[in-house]
Structures are given as structure tokens and as C-alpha cells.
Amino acid sequence: MSIGGVDGVEWKPCWVVVNAQAHREFVAASNLKKQGYEVYAPVIRKTTRHARVSRECLAPLFPGYLFARWTAPDMRWRPILSTVGIRSIVRNGDEPSRLDGAIIDALKAREKDGVIVRAESQREIGQTVRFARGPFDGIAAEIVELCDKDRLVVLMTLLNRQTKITVLEEQLSTC
């Protein structure tokens, strides 16, 4: 089956969203490229911890998903379903959902050296902050680690004891 245009509407190149198997986005992208598809799998830099060792690695911006480009109305999409690393294609009924190229262009515009650059946090390690809401409202803490996804690890005094907790950045205000 191919992605065709609707009667009376001119067909134009588009992107479709491909669902990859868990933690196999890079394998799926490689196999799709070998089959001749143009593939876009945006990545971010992420800090991971294992055995008390932190290291920076590349991780998918959209875990489990990547994009494949259709450049001709008669391109077949069903072979993608049997590609190693692919689970399915995001569809609208029986046809793949089409994604405008402007969305991909906007993502690519945020890249630097092939990696999506996230908006920088205004917080710094060692900065003193205060909880702005929740059960710790008004209590001061010190930032000890900047995590991904808008989370911070703060050190606070709780019951006369230093305690580290992970919180959302939006829960804090500057002292």
C-alpha cells in the first residue's frame, strides 16, 4: 500500500511517525536507512547514573518514535512493519498519519552538531532556593544536581537532618 493524495488534492512529500521497539530507536533508524528511507530520529544529551558513576550519552528526544519521509505518492509503507526494530506506524485508520515537514524543520532548527539543544535552566548547582508550594512551602534548600526533564535534586534540612530529594523546578523559587 502507498500513501496517496486525496482526490483533487495535490500530493506533496511528508513525514510519518514510526513506532520503534523499546530502546531500539537507533537500530530501527539504521535498518530503515538501509532500505532507502530518509529517517529523522532527534536526540538529546542526557546524563545517566549507574553504580554511582555519571556519564553523558545521547538519548531519543521522543523515546520509542522516529520519523520516516515519503518523497513519492507511490512509496510503499507496509515493508516498514517488518523492519527489525519497528513495532508499528502511527496511523489514521488504515493509512499512515501524515506529518507536515515544517514540524521536522522546526526540530532540526534547534539542533547543534546533530543534537537537540534544550532551553537552559536558570538554576545552578549551589544556588539557594525556597519551596514555593506543597508540603515544604517556604523551606530553603540548596541545589546539588540538575536532572533532565525539569527536575532538580536539592539538599534540605528536614527533622534536623540533611536530606536529598528530587523535585520539579517549578516547585521552587529563588531566595
Coordinates of C-alpha atoms in Angstrom, one line a residue, residues 8 20-21 32 40 75 79-80 85 92 106 118 128 147 152 156:
G8 CA -8.4 16.5 -6.2
A20 CA 10.1 1.6 17.4
Q21 CA 10.5 -1.3 19.7
L32 CA 15.2 1.9 7.6
Y40 CA 15.0 11.5 11.3
M75 CA 6.1 4.7 -2.0
P79 CA 7.6 -3.1 4.3
I80 CA 8.4 -0.8 7.3
G85 CA 13.4 -2.7 15.4
N92 CA -5.3 7.3 11.0
A106 CA 11.5 23.3 13.5
R118 CA 17.2 22.2 25.3
T128 CA 19.9 28.5 47.4
C147 CA 18.5 16.4 36.3
L152 CA 16.4 19.1 40.4
M156 CA 17.4 20.5 52.6

